[in-house]
CSV table of C-alpha atoms and ligand atoms in Angstrom, one decimal:
chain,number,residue,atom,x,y,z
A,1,UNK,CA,-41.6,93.2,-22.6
A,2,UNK,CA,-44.2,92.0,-20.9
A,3,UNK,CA,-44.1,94.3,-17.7
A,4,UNK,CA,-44.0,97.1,-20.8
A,5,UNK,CA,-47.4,95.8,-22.1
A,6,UNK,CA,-48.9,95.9,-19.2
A,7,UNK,CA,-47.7,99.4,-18.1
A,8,UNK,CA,-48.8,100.4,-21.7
A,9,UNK,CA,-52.4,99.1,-20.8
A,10,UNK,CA,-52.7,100.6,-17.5
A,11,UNK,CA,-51.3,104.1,-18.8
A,12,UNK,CA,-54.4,104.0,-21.4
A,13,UNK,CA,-57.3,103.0,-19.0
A,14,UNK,CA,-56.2,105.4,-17.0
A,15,UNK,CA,-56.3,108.0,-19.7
A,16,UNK,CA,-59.7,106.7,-20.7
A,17,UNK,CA,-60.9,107.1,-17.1
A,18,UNK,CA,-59.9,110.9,-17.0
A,19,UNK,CA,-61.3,111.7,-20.3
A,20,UNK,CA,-65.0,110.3,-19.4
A,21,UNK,CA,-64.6,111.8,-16.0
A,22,UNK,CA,-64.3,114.8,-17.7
A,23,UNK,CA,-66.6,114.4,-20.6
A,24,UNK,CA,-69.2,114.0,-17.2
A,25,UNK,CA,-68.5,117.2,-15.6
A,26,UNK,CA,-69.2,118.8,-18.9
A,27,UNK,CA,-72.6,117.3,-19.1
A,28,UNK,CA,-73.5,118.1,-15.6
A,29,UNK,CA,-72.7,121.9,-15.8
A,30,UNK,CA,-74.5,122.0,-19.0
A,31,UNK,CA,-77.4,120.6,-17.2
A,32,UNK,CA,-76.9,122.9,-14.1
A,33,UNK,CA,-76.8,125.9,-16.7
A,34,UNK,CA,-80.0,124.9,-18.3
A,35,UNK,CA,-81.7,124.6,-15.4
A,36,UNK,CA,-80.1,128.1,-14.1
A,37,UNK,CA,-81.6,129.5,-17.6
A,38,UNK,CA,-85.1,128.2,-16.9
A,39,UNK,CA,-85.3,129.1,-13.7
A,40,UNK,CA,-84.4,132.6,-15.1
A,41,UNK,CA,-86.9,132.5,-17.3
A,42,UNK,CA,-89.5,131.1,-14.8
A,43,UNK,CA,-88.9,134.1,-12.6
A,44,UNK,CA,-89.1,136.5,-15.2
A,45,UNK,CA,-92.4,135.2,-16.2
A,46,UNK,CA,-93.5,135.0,-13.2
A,47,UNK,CA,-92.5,139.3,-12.5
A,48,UNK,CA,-94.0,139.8,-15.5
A,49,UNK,CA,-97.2,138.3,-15.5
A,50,UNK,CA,-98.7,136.9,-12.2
A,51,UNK,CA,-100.5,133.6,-12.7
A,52,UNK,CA,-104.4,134.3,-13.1
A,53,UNK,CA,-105.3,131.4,-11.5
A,54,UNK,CA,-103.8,132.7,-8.8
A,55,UNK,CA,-105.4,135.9,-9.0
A,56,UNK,CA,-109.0,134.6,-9.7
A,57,UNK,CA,-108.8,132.2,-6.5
A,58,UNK,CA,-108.1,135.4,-4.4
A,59,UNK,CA,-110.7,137.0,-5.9
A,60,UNK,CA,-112.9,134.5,-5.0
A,61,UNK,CA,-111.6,134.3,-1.6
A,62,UNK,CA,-111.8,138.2,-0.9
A,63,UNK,CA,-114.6,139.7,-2.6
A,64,UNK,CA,-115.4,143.0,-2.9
A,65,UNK,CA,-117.9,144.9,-0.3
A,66,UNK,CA,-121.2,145.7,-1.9
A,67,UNK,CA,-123.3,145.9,0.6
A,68,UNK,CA,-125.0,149.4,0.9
A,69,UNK,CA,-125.7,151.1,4.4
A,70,UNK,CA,-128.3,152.9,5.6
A,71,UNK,CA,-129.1,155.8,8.4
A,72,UNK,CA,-132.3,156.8,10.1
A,73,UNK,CA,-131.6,160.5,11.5
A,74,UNK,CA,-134.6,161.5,13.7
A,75,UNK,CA,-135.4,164.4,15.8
A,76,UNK,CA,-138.6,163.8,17.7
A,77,UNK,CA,-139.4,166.0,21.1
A,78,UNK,CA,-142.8,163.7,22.3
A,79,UNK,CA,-141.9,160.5,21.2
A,80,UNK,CA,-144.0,160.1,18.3
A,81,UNK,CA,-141.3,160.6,15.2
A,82,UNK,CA,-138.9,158.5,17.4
A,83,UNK,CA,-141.9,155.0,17.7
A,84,UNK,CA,-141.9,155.4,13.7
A,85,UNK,CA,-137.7,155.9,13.8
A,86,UNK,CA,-136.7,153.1,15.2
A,87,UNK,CA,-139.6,150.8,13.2
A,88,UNK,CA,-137.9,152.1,10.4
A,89,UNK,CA,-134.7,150.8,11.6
A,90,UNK,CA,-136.0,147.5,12.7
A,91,UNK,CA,-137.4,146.7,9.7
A,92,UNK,CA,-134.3,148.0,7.4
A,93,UNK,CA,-131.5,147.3,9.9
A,94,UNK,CA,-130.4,150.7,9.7
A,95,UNK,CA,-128.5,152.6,12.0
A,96,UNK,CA,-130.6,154.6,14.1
A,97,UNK,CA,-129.1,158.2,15.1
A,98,UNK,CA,-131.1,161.0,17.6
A,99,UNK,CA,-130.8,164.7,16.5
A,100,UNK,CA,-131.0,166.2,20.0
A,101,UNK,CA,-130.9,169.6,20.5
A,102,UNK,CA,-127.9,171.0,22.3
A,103,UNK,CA,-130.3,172.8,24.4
A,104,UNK,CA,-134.1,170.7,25.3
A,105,UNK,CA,-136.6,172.0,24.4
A,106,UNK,CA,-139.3,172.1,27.3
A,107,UNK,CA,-143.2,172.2,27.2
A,108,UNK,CA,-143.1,175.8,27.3
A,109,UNK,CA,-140.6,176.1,24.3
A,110,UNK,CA,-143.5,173.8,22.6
A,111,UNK,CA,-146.4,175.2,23.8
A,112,UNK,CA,-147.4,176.9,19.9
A,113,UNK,CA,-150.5,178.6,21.5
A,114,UNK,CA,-148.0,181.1,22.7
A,115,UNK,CA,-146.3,182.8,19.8
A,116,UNK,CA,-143.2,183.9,21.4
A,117,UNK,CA,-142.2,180.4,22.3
A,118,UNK,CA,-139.6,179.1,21.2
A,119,UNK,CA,-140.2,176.8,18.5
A,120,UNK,CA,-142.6,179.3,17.2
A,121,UNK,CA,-139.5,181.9,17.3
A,122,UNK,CA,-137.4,179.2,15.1
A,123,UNK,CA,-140.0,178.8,13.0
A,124,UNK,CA,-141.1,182.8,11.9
A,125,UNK,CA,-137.3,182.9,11.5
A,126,UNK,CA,-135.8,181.5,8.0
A,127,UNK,CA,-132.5,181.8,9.1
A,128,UNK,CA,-132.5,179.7,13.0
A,129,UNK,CA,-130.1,176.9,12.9
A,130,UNK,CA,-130.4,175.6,16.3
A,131,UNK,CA,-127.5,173.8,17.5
A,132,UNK,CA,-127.2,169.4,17.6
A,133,UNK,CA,-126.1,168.4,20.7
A,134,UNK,CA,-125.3,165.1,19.4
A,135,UNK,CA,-122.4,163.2,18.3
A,136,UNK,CA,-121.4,163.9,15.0
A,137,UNK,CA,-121.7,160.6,12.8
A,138,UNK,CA,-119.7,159.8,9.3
A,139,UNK,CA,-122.3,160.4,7.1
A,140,UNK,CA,-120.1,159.0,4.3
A,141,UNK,CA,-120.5,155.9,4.8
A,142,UNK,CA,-124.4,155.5,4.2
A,143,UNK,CA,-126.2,155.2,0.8
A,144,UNK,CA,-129.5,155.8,2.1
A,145,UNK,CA,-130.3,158.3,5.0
A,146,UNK,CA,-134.0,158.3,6.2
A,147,UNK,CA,-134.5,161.7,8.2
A,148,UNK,CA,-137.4,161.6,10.5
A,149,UNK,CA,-139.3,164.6,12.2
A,150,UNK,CA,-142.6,166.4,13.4
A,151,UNK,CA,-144.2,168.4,11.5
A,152,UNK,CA,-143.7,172.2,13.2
A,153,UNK,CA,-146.2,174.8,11.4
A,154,UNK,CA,-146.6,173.4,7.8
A,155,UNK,CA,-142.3,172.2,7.4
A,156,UNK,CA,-139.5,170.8,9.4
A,157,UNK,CA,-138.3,172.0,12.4
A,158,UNK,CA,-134.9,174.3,12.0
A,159,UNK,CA,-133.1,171.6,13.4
A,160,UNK,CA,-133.5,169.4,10.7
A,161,UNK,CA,-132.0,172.6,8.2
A,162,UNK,CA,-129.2,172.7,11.0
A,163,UNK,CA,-128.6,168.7,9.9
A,164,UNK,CA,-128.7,169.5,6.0
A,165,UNK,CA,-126.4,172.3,6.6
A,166,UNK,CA,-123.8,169.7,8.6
A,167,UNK,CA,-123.6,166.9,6.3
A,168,UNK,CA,-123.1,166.5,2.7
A,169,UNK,CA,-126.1,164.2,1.5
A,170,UNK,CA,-125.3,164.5,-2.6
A,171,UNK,CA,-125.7,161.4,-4.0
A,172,UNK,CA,-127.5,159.6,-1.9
A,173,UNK,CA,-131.0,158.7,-1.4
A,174,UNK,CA,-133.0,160.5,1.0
A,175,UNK,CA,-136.2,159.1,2.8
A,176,UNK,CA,-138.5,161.6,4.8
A,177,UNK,CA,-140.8,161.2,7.0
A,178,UNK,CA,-142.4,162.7,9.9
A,179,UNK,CA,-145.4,162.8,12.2
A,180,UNK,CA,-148.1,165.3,12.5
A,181,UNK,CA,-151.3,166.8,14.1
A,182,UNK,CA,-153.3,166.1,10.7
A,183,UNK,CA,-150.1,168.1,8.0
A,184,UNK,CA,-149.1,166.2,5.2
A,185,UNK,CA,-145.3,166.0,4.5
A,186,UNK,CA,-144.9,167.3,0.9
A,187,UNK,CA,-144.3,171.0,1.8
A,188,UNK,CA,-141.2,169.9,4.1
A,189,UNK,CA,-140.2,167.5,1.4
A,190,UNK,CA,-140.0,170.3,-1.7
A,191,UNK,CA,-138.2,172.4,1.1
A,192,UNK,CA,-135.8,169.8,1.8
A,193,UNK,CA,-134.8,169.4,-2.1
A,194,UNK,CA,-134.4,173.2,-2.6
A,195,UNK,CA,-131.6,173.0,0.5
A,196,UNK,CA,-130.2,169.2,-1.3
A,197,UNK,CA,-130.3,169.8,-4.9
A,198,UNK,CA,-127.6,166.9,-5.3
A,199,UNK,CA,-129.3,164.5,-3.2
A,200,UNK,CA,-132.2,161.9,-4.5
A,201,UNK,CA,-134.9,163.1,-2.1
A,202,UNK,CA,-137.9,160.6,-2.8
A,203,UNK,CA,-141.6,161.1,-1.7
A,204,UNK,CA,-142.0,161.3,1.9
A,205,UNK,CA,-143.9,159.4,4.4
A,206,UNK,CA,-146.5,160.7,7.0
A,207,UNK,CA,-147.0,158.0,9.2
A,208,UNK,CA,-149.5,157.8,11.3
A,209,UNK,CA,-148.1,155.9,14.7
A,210,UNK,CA,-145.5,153.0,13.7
A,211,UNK,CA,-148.4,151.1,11.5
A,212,UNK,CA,-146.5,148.8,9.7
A,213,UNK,CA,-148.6,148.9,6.2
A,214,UNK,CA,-147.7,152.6,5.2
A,215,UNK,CA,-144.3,151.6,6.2
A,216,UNK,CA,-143.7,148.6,4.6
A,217,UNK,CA,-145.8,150.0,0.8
A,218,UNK,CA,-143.2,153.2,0.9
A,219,UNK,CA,-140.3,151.1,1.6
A,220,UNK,CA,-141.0,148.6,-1.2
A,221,UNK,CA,-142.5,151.3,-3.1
A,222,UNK,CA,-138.7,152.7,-3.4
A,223,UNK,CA,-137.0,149.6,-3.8
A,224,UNK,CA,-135.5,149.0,-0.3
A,225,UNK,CA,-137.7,146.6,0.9
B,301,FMN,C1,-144.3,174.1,17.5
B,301,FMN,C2,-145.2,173.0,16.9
B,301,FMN,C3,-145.8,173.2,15.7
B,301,FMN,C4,-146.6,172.2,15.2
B,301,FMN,N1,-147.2,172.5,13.9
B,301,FMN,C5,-148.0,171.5,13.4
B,301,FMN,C6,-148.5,171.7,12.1
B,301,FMN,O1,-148.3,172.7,11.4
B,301,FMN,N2,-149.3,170.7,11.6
B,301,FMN,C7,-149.6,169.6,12.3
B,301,FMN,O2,-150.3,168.7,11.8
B,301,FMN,N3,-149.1,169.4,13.5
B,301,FMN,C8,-148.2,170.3,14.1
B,301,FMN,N4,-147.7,170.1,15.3
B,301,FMN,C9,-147.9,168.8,16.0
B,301,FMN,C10,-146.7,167.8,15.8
B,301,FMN,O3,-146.4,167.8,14.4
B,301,FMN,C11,-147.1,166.4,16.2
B,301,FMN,O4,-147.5,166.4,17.6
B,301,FMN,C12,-145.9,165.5,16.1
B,301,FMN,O5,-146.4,164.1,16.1
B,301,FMN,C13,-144.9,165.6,17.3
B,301,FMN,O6,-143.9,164.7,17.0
B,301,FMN,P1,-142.8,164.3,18.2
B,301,FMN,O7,-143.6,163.5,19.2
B,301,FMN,O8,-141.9,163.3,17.5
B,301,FMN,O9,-142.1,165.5,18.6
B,301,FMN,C14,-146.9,171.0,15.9
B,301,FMN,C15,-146.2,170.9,17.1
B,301,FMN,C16,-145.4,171.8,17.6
B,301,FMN,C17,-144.8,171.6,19.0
């Protein structure tokens, strides 16, 4: 009898053993699919909508490029547009670019007491594109182009038509100037707008040397100094 009780006893602790054991795993693979669910859920979230934060810290840490470029184009055959070019492009930073003919002129082409020279023939003819012997540039890239040159007979030398046909100016803002005998600049400046209706050609500057003063007053005068 008593070898019956205590095989009776051990048969229910044993039974009691299994059925917790059990009642455990339940538990634990409850738990296991609750946190499979949120993990669901925290990935769906997180396709969905990508934590701001997270976006506003790499925002912060990348911003965006606002810094505006500029160009001084020159042409300049005695070195007199070219001293006022590169003060220009001292005192902006700008990149500084050379129109050079493909073919030099010489003293003879400048000599305008002859009137079949050659920069007299460019001039009596509208139409003369002479050709740039320099590298082309990206033009697209710069927000304000300065464009530099002598005066030739009242205007701009047909080079400088040759550069307004080549690049695409609309939009941006255009700075003349050139150098002269004693000619102002405004007759080369209305015919530079008729040839860049789409660009914002401001006044021009005649400077006289690379005198800093009329320089620096038309520079701050349009805001870029
Ligand atoms: C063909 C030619 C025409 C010129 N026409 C004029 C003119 O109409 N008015 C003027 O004041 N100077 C005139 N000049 C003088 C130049 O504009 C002046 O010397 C200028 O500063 C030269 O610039 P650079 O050294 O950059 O070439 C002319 C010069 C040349 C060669």
């Amino acid at each position: 009898m008593k070898k019956l009780v205590s095989m009776l006893m051990v048969f229910t602790l044993l039974f009691s053993f299994t059925a917790c054991g059990n009642n455990n795993n339940a538990g634990e693979s409850e738990k296991l699919q609750d946190s499979a669910s949120q993990t669901e859920q925290q990935t769906t979230v997180s396709e969905q909508e990508p934590d701001s934060s997270a976006e506003t810290s790499l925002a912060e840490s990348n911003p965006v490029e606002t810094e505006t470029k500029s160009l001084v184009a020159y042409f300049s055959c005695t070195g007199n547009t070219k001293a006022v070019a590169e003060r220009i492009a001292e005192l902006t930073g700008a990149d500084l670019y050379e129109i050079v003919p493909a073919e030099p002129y010489t003293d003879e082409d400048l000599n305008y007491n002859n009137n079949d020279c050659r920069a007299n023939r460019e001039m009596n003819d509208s139409s003369a594109r002479p050709a740039i012997g320099s590298d082309s540039i990206d033009i697209s890239v710069y927000d304000t182009v300065y464009i530099g040159y002598p005066i030739w007979w009242g205007t701009m030398p047909r080079i400088i038509n040759t550069f307004l046909d080549t690049y695409d100016l609309s939009n941006k803002t255009v700075m003349p100037f050139c150098t002269s005998g004693s000619s102002g600049i405004s007759k080369s400046v209305s015919d530079m707008k008729a040839e860049e209706p789409d660009a914002d050609i401001r006044d021009g500057l005649r400077a006289s040397g690379s005198s800093d003063s009329g320089i620096n007053e038309w520079l701050s005068n349009n805001g870029l100094m």
